[in-house]
JSON list of C-alpha atoms in Angstrom, two decimals:
[
{"chain": "A", "resi": 1, "resn": "MET", "atom": "CA", "xyz": [-22.91, -11.35, 22.71]},
{"chain": "A", "resi": 2, "resn": "GLU", "atom": "CA", "xyz": [-26.05, -9.45, 23.94]},
{"chain": "A", "resi": 3, "resn": "SER", "atom": "CA", "xyz": [-24.33, -7.53, 26.78]},
{"chain": "A", "resi": 4, "resn": "ALA", "atom": "CA", "xyz": [-22.71, -4.44, 26.85]},
{"chain": "A", "resi": 5, "resn": "THR", "atom": "CA", "xyz": [-19.07, -4.47, 28.08]},
{"chain": "A", "resi": 6, "resn": "ASN", "atom": "CA", "xyz": [-18.48, -0.62, 28.21]},
{"chain": "A", "resi": 7, "resn": "ASN", "atom": "CA", "xyz": [-15.83, -0.78, 30.81]},
{"chain": "A", "resi": 8, "resn": "PHE", "atom": "CA", "xyz": [-13.42, -3.04, 28.32]},
{"chain": "A", "resi": 9, "resn": "SER", "atom": "CA", "xyz": [-10.30, -1.43, 27.41]},
{"chain": "A", "resi": 10, "resn": "GLN", "atom": "CA", "xyz": [-8.53, -1.87, 24.00]},
{"chain": "A", "resi": 11, "resn": "GLU", "atom": "CA", "xyz": [-6.42, -4.43, 25.55]},
{"chain": "A", "resi": 12, "resn": "ASP", "atom": "CA", "xyz": [-9.43, -6.56, 26.76]},
{"chain": "A", "resi": 13, "resn": "TRP", "atom": "CA", "xyz": [-10.84, -6.41, 23.39]},
{"chain": "A", "resi": 14, "resn": "MET", "atom": "CA", "xyz": [-7.78, -7.33, 21.81]},
{"chain": "A", "resi": 15, "resn": "ALA", "atom": "CA", "xyz": [-7.34, -10.34, 24.36]},
{"chain": "A", "resi": 16, "resn": "LEU", "atom": "CA", "xyz": [-11.10, -11.32, 23.08]},
{"chain": "A", "resi": 17, "resn": "ALA", "atom": "CA", "xyz": [-9.38, -11.23, 19.50]},
{"chain": "A", "resi": 18, "resn": "LEU", "atom": "CA", "xyz": [-6.55, -13.37, 20.62]},
{"chain": "A", "resi": 19, "resn": "GLU", "atom": "CA", "xyz": [-8.93, -15.99, 22.06]},
{"chain": "A", "resi": 20, "resn": "GLN", "atom": "CA", "xyz": [-10.32, -16.12, 18.29]},
{"chain": "A", "resi": 21, "resn": "ALA", "atom": "CA", "xyz": [-6.91, -16.34, 17.07]},
{"chain": "A", "resi": 22, "resn": "ALA", "atom": "CA", "xyz": [-6.41, -19.44, 19.17]},
{"chain": "A", "resi": 23, "resn": "LEU", "atom": "CA", "xyz": [-9.22, -21.22, 17.88]},
{"chain": "A", "resi": 24, "resn": "ALA", "atom": "CA", "xyz": [-8.01, -20.51, 14.23]},
{"chain": "A", "resi": 25, "resn": "ALA", "atom": "CA", "xyz": [-4.54, -22.04, 15.65]},
{"chain": "A", "resi": 26, "resn": "ALA", "atom": "CA", "xyz": [-6.27, -24.98, 16.87]},
{"chain": "A", "resi": 27, "resn": "ALA", "atom": "CA", "xyz": [-8.20, -25.50, 13.46]},
{"chain": "A", "resi": 28, "resn": "GLY", "atom": "CA", "xyz": [-4.76, -25.42, 11.66]},
{"chain": "A", "resi": 29, "resn": "GLU", "atom": "CA", "xyz": [-5.49, -21.96, 10.30]},
{"chain": "A", "resi": 30, "resn": "VAL", "atom": "CA", "xyz": [-3.09, -19.03, 10.33]},
{"chain": "A", "resi": 31, "resn": "PRO", "atom": "CA", "xyz": [-3.98, -17.64, 13.95]},
{"chain": "A", "resi": 32, "resn": "VAL", "atom": "CA", "xyz": [-5.72, -14.52, 13.27]},
{"chain": "A", "resi": 33, "resn": "GLY", "atom": "CA", "xyz": [-8.69, -13.27, 15.35]},
{"chain": "A", "resi": 34, "resn": "ALA", "atom": "CA", "xyz": [-11.19, -10.24, 15.28]},
{"chain": "A", "resi": 35, "resn": "VAL", "atom": "CA", "xyz": [-13.94, -8.78, 16.90]},
{"chain": "A", "resi": 36, "resn": "VAL", "atom": "CA", "xyz": [-16.43, -6.07, 16.22]},
{"chain": "A", "resi": 37, "resn": "VAL", "atom": "CA", "xyz": [-17.59, -3.65, 18.98]},
{"chain": "A", "resi": 38, "resn": "SER", "atom": "CA", "xyz": [-20.31, -1.03, 18.95]},
{"chain": "A", "resi": 39, "resn": "ALA", "atom": "CA", "xyz": [-19.75, 2.45, 19.67]},
{"chain": "A", "resi": 40, "resn": "GLU", "atom": "CA", "xyz": [-21.69, 1.55, 22.90]},
{"chain": "A", "resi": 41, "resn": "GLY", "atom": "CA", "xyz": [-19.33, -1.01, 23.82]},
{"chain": "A", "resi": 42, "resn": "GLN", "atom": "CA", "xyz": [-21.34, -4.05, 22.92]},
{"chain": "A", "resi": 43, "resn": "LEU", "atom": "CA", "xyz": [-19.65, -7.09, 21.22]},
{"chain": "A", "resi": 44, "resn": "LEU", "atom": "CA", "xyz": [-21.37, -7.48, 17.92]},
{"chain": "A", "resi": 45, "resn": "GLY", "atom": "CA", "xyz": [-19.28, -10.25, 16.18]},
{"chain": "A", "resi": 46, "resn": "VAL", "atom": "CA", "xyz": [-16.27, -12.38, 16.42]},
{"chain": "A", "resi": 47, "resn": "GLY", "atom": "CA", "xyz": [-14.12, -14.37, 13.88]},
{"chain": "A", "resi": 48, "resn": "TYR", "atom": "CA", "xyz": [-11.12, -15.92, 13.16]},
{"chain": "A", "resi": 49, "resn": "ASN", "atom": "CA", "xyz": [-9.30, -17.19, 10.20]},
{"chain": "A", "resi": 50, "resn": "GLN", "atom": "CA", "xyz": [-10.90, -20.04, 8.41]},
{"chain": "A", "resi": 51, "resn": "PRO", "atom": "CA", "xyz": [-10.08, -20.12, 4.70]},
{"chain": "A", "resi": 52, "resn": "ILE", "atom": "CA", "xyz": [-8.44, -23.54, 4.61]},
{"chain": "A", "resi": 53, "resn": "GLY", "atom": "CA", "xyz": [-11.24, -25.31, 6.54]},
{"chain": "A", "resi": 54, "resn": "SER", "atom": "CA", "xyz": [-14.35, -23.47, 4.91]},
{"chain": "A", "resi": 55, "resn": "LYS", "atom": "CA", "xyz": [-12.77, -23.67, 1.43]},
{"chain": "A", "resi": 56, "resn": "ASP", "atom": "CA", "xyz": [-13.50, -19.84, 1.21]},
{"chain": "A", "resi": 57, "resn": "PRO", "atom": "CA", "xyz": [-10.63, -17.49, 0.29]},
{"chain": "A", "resi": 58, "resn": "THR", "atom": "CA", "xyz": [-12.34, -14.69, 1.79]},
{"chain": "A", "resi": 59, "resn": "ALA", "atom": "CA", "xyz": [-12.91, -16.30, 5.18]},
{"chain": "A", "resi": 60, "resn": "HIS", "atom": "CA", "xyz": [-10.13, -14.10, 7.03]},
{"chain": "A", "resi": 61, "resn": "ALA", "atom": "CA", "xyz": [-11.08, -13.18, 10.74]},
{"chain": "A", "resi": 62, "resn": "GLU", "atom": "CA", "xyz": [-11.93, -9.68, 9.72]},
{"chain": "A", "resi": 63, "resn": "VAL", "atom": "CA", "xyz": [-14.47, -10.76, 7.31]},
{"chain": "A", "resi": 64, "resn": "MET", "atom": "CA", "xyz": [-15.84, -13.63, 9.50]},
{"chain": "A", "resi": 65, "resn": "ALA", "atom": "CA", "xyz": [-16.46, -10.79, 12.33]},
{"chain": "A", "resi": 66, "resn": "LEU", "atom": "CA", "xyz": [-17.90, -8.27, 9.90]},
{"chain": "A", "resi": 67, "resn": "ARG", "atom": "CA", "xyz": [-20.17, -11.10, 8.57]},
{"chain": "A", "resi": 68, "resn": "ALA", "atom": "CA", "xyz": [-21.42, -11.90, 12.28]},
{"chain": "A", "resi": 69, "resn": "ALA", "atom": "CA", "xyz": [-21.64, -8.30, 13.23]},
{"chain": "A", "resi": 70, "resn": "ALA", "atom": "CA", "xyz": [-23.85, -7.28, 10.29]},
{"chain": "A", "resi": 71, "resn": "ALA", "atom": "CA", "xyz": [-26.26, -10.49, 10.89]},
{"chain": "A", "resi": 72, "resn": "HIS", "atom": "CA", "xyz": [-26.28, -9.26, 14.61]},
{"chain": "A", "resi": 73, "resn": "VAL", "atom": "CA", "xyz": [-27.38, -5.86, 13.59]},
{"chain": "A", "resi": 74, "resn": "ASP", "atom": "CA", "xyz": [-29.47, -6.97, 10.36]},
{"chain": "A", "resi": 75, "resn": "ASN", "atom": "CA", "xyz": [-27.42, -4.42, 8.34]},
{"chain": "A", "resi": 76, "resn": "TYR", "atom": "CA", "xyz": [-24.52, -4.63, 6.15]},
{"chain": "A", "resi": 77, "resn": "ARG", "atom": "CA", "xyz": [-23.19, -1.26, 7.35]},
{"chain": "A", "resi": 78, "resn": "LEU", "atom": "CA", "xyz": [-21.58, -0.95, 10.65]},
{"chain": "A", "resi": 79, "resn": "PRO", "atom": "CA", "xyz": [-21.10, 2.81, 11.36]},
{"chain": "A", "resi": 80, "resn": "GLY", "atom": "CA", "xyz": [-19.46, 3.75, 14.60]},
{"chain": "A", "resi": 81, "resn": "CYS", "atom": "CA", "xyz": [-18.18, 0.36, 15.32]},
{"chain": "A", "resi": 82, "resn": "THR", "atom": "CA", "xyz": [-14.56, -0.65, 15.91]},
{"chain": "A", "resi": 83, "resn": "LEU", "atom": "CA", "xyz": [-12.59, -3.80, 14.31]},
{"chain": "A", "resi": 84, "resn": "TYR", "atom": "CA", "xyz": [-9.88, -5.27, 16.63]},
{"chain": "A", "resi": 85, "resn": "VAL", "atom": "CA", "xyz": [-7.71, -7.69, 14.73]},
{"chain": "A", "resi": 86, "resn": "THR", "atom": "CA", "xyz": [-4.82, -9.20, 16.13]},
{"chain": "A", "resi": 87, "resn": "ILE", "atom": "CA", "xyz": [-2.63, -8.49, 13.06]},
{"chain": "A", "resi": 88, "resn": "GLU", "atom": "CA", "xyz": [-2.57, -5.64, 10.28]},
{"chain": "A", "resi": 89, "resn": "PRO", "atom": "CA", "xyz": [-5.34, -6.28, 7.86]},
{"chain": "A", "resi": 90, "resn": "CYS", "atom": "CA", "xyz": [-4.63, -7.31, 4.13]},
{"chain": "A", "resi": 91, "resn": "THR", "atom": "CA", "xyz": [-5.99, -5.59, 1.12]},
{"chain": "A", "resi": 92, "resn": "MET", "atom": "CA", "xyz": [-9.24, -7.63, 0.82]},
{"chain": "A", "resi": 93, "resn": "CYS", "atom": "CA", "xyz": [-9.97, -6.77, 4.51]},
{"chain": "A", "resi": 94, "resn": "VAL", "atom": "CA", "xyz": [-9.39, -3.08, 4.38]},
{"chain": "A", "resi": 95, "resn": "GLY", "atom": "CA", "xyz": [-11.92, -3.21, 1.36]},
{"chain": "A", "resi": 96, "resn": "ALA", "atom": "CA", "xyz": [-14.51, -5.12, 3.46]},
{"chain": "A", "resi": 97, "resn": "MET", "atom": "CA", "xyz": [-14.03, -2.72, 6.44]},
{"chain": "A", "resi": 98, "resn": "VAL", "atom": "CA", "xyz": [-14.44, 0.20, 4.00]},
{"chain": "A", "resi": 99, "resn": "HIS", "atom": "CA", "xyz": [-17.67, -1.35, 2.51]},
{"chain": "A", "resi": 100, "resn": "ALA", "atom": "CA", "xyz": [-19.12, -2.22, 6.05]},
{"chain": "A", "resi": 101, "resn": "ARG", "atom": "CA", "xyz": [-18.51, 1.46, 7.15]},
{"chain": "A", "resi": 102, "resn": "ILE", "atom": "CA", "xyz": [-16.32, 0.61, 9.86]},
{"chain": "A", "resi": 103, "resn": "SER", "atom": "CA", "xyz": [-15.29, 3.61, 12.01]},
{"chain": "A", "resi": 104, "resn": "HIS", "atom": "CA", "xyz": [-11.91, 2.54, 13.54]},
{"chain": "A", "resi": 105, "resn": "LEU", "atom": "CA", "xyz": [-9.49, -0.22, 13.36]},
{"chain": "A", "resi": 106, "resn": "VAL", "atom": "CA", "xyz": [-7.34, -1.17, 16.14]},
{"chain": "A", "resi": 107, "resn": "TYR", "atom": "CA", "xyz": [-4.76, -4.04, 15.28]},
{"chain": "A", "resi": 108, "resn": "GLY", "atom": "CA", "xyz": [-2.27, -5.90, 17.44]},
{"chain": "A", "resi": 109, "resn": "ALA", "atom": "CA", "xyz": [1.11, -6.45, 15.11]},
{"chain": "A", "resi": 110, "resn": "PRO", "atom": "CA", "xyz": [2.03, -5.22, 11.83]},
{"chain": "A", "resi": 111, "resn": "GLU", "atom": "CA", "xyz": [2.07, -7.76, 8.97]},
{"chain": "A", "resi": 112, "resn": "PRO", "atom": "CA", "xyz": [5.09, -6.86, 6.79]},
{"chain": "A", "resi": 113, "resn": "ARG", "atom": "CA", "xyz": [4.79, -8.83, 3.91]},
{"chain": "A", "resi": 114, "resn": "PHE", "atom": "CA", "xyz": [0.70, -8.45, 3.44]},
{"chain": "A", "resi": 115, "resn": "GLY", "atom": "CA", "xyz": [-0.35, -5.60, 5.60]},
{"chain": "A", "resi": 116, "resn": "ALA", "atom": "CA", "xyz": [-2.26, -2.75, 3.82]},
{"chain": "A", "resi": 117, "resn": "VAL", "atom": "CA", "xyz": [-2.48, -0.02, 6.65]},
{"chain": "A", "resi": 118, "resn": "VAL", "atom": "CA", "xyz": [0.93, 0.58, 7.39]},
{"chain": "A", "resi": 119, "resn": "SER", "atom": "CA", "xyz": [3.50, -1.96, 6.43]},
{"chain": "A", "resi": 120, "resn": "GLY", "atom": "CA", "xyz": [3.05, -2.66, 2.55]},
{"chain": "A", "resi": 121, "resn": "ARG", "atom": "CA", "xyz": [0.36, -0.40, 1.21]},
{"chain": "A", "resi": 122, "resn": "ARG", "atom": "CA", "xyz": [-1.23, 2.47, 3.13]},
{"chain": "A", "resi": 123, "resn": "LEU", "atom": "CA", "xyz": [-4.80, 2.05, 1.92]},
{"chain": "A", "resi": 124, "resn": "LEU", "atom": "CA", "xyz": [-6.48, 3.94, 4.76]},
{"chain": "A", "resi": 125, "resn": "ASP", "atom": "CA", "xyz": [-4.28, 6.96, 4.37]},
{"chain": "A", "resi": 126, "resn": "GLU", "atom": "CA", "xyz": [-4.41, 7.43, 0.36]},
{"chain": "A", "resi": 127, "resn": "GLY", "atom": "CA", "xyz": [-7.75, 9.26, 0.47]},
{"chain": "A", "resi": 128, "resn": "GLU", "atom": "CA", "xyz": [-9.15, 7.23, -2.54]},
{"chain": "A", "resi": 129, "resn": "PHE", "atom": "CA", "xyz": [-12.05, 5.62, -0.55]},
{"chain": "A", "resi": 130, "resn": "ASN", "atom": "CA", "xyz": [-15.61, 7.06, -0.16]},
{"chain": "A", "resi": 131, "resn": "HIS", "atom": "CA", "xyz": [-15.14, 6.34, 3.34]},
{"chain": "A", "resi": 132, "resn": "ARG", "atom": "CA", "xyz": [-12.65, 7.23, 6.09]},
{"chain": "A", "resi": 133, "resn": "ILE", "atom": "CA", "xyz": [-11.48, 4.76, 8.77]},
{"chain": "A", "resi": 134, "resn": "SER", "atom": "CA", "xyz": [-9.11, 5.91, 11.60]},
{"chain": "A", "resi": 135, "resn": "HIS", "atom": "CA", "xyz": [-6.78, 3.44, 12.92]},
{"chain": "A", "resi": 136, "resn": "GLU", "atom": "CA", "xyz": [-4.04, 2.42, 15.38]},
{"chain": "A", "resi": 137, "resn": "GLY", "atom": "CA", "xyz": [-1.68, -0.39, 15.91]},
{"chain": "A", "resi": 138, "resn": "GLY", "atom": "CA", "xyz": [0.38, -1.85, 18.41]},
{"chain": "A", "resi": 139, "resn": "VAL", "atom": "CA", "xyz": [-2.29, -3.08, 21.08]},
{"chain": "A", "resi": 140, "resn": "LEU", "atom": "CA", "xyz": [-0.86, -6.16, 22.61]},
{"chain": "A", "resi": 141, "resn": "ALA", "atom": "CA", "xyz": [1.54, -6.11, 19.69]},
{"chain": "A", "resi": 142, "resn": "GLU", "atom": "CA", "xyz": [4.25, -8.39, 21.47]},
{"chain": "A", "resi": 143, "resn": "ARG", "atom": "CA", "xyz": [1.51, -10.99, 22.33]},
{"chain": "A", "resi": 144, "resn": "CYS", "atom": "CA", "xyz": [-0.39, -10.82, 18.79]},
{"chain": "A", "resi": 145, "resn": "GLY", "atom": "CA", "xyz": [3.15, -10.96, 17.15]},
{"chain": "A", "resi": 146, "resn": "GLU", "atom": "CA", "xyz": [4.36, -13.76, 19.29]},
{"chain": "A", "resi": 147, "resn": "VAL", "atom": "CA", "xyz": [1.12, -15.89, 18.43]},
{"chain": "A", "resi": 148, "resn": "MET", "atom": "CA", "xyz": [1.93, -15.63, 14.60]},
{"chain": "A", "resi": 149, "resn": "ARG", "atom": "CA", "xyz": [5.68, -16.41, 15.36]},
{"chain": "A", "resi": 150, "resn": "GLU", "atom": "CA", "xyz": [4.93, -19.54, 17.36]},
{"chain": "A", "resi": 151, "resn": "PHE", "atom": "CA", "xyz": [2.66, -20.76, 14.57]},
{"chain": "A", "resi": 152, "resn": "PHE", "atom": "CA", "xyz": [4.98, -20.38, 11.77]},
{"chain": "A", "resi": 153, "resn": "ARG", "atom": "CA", "xyz": [8.05, -22.05, 14.04]},
{"chain": "A", "resi": 154, "resn": "GLY", "atom": "CA", "xyz": [5.61, -24.93, 14.34]},
{"chain": "A", "resi": 155, "resn": "ARG", "atom": "CA", "xyz": [5.02, -25.11, 10.69]},
{"chain": "A", "resi": 156, "resn": "ARG", "atom": "CA", "xyz": [8.75, -24.97, 9.59]}
]
């Protein structure tokens, strides 16, 4: 993770997050993946869903990527960083992003049941937090959504 990848597009970063989601699926977890990227274009942390295997309800992809990035920079604050995640974050993950001081969120597909950015609640737009995070969705949305649909089709 040391090398800078300044020439990566949002689609490239989301493709890396999708690789993480594949690891979650292979482990029998809900296939969500995330990566944290510095303002300089350096990959700082990756993560995938693993609450079942780790027996940790907070082990969502976003939290795992934030933990890895914070360890990488030796600081719990990640100002200037962008979090890429395959699915719209939940309430817990939005809170973790605010506490980490993430600057920008990019997600793939919306999460109609538990999404807390544009679907259920609009936590980042409510203005109640002491930190603002810009956000955008829809990057590789079809691929990200299909990964989830395929996973849950296999579970039914």
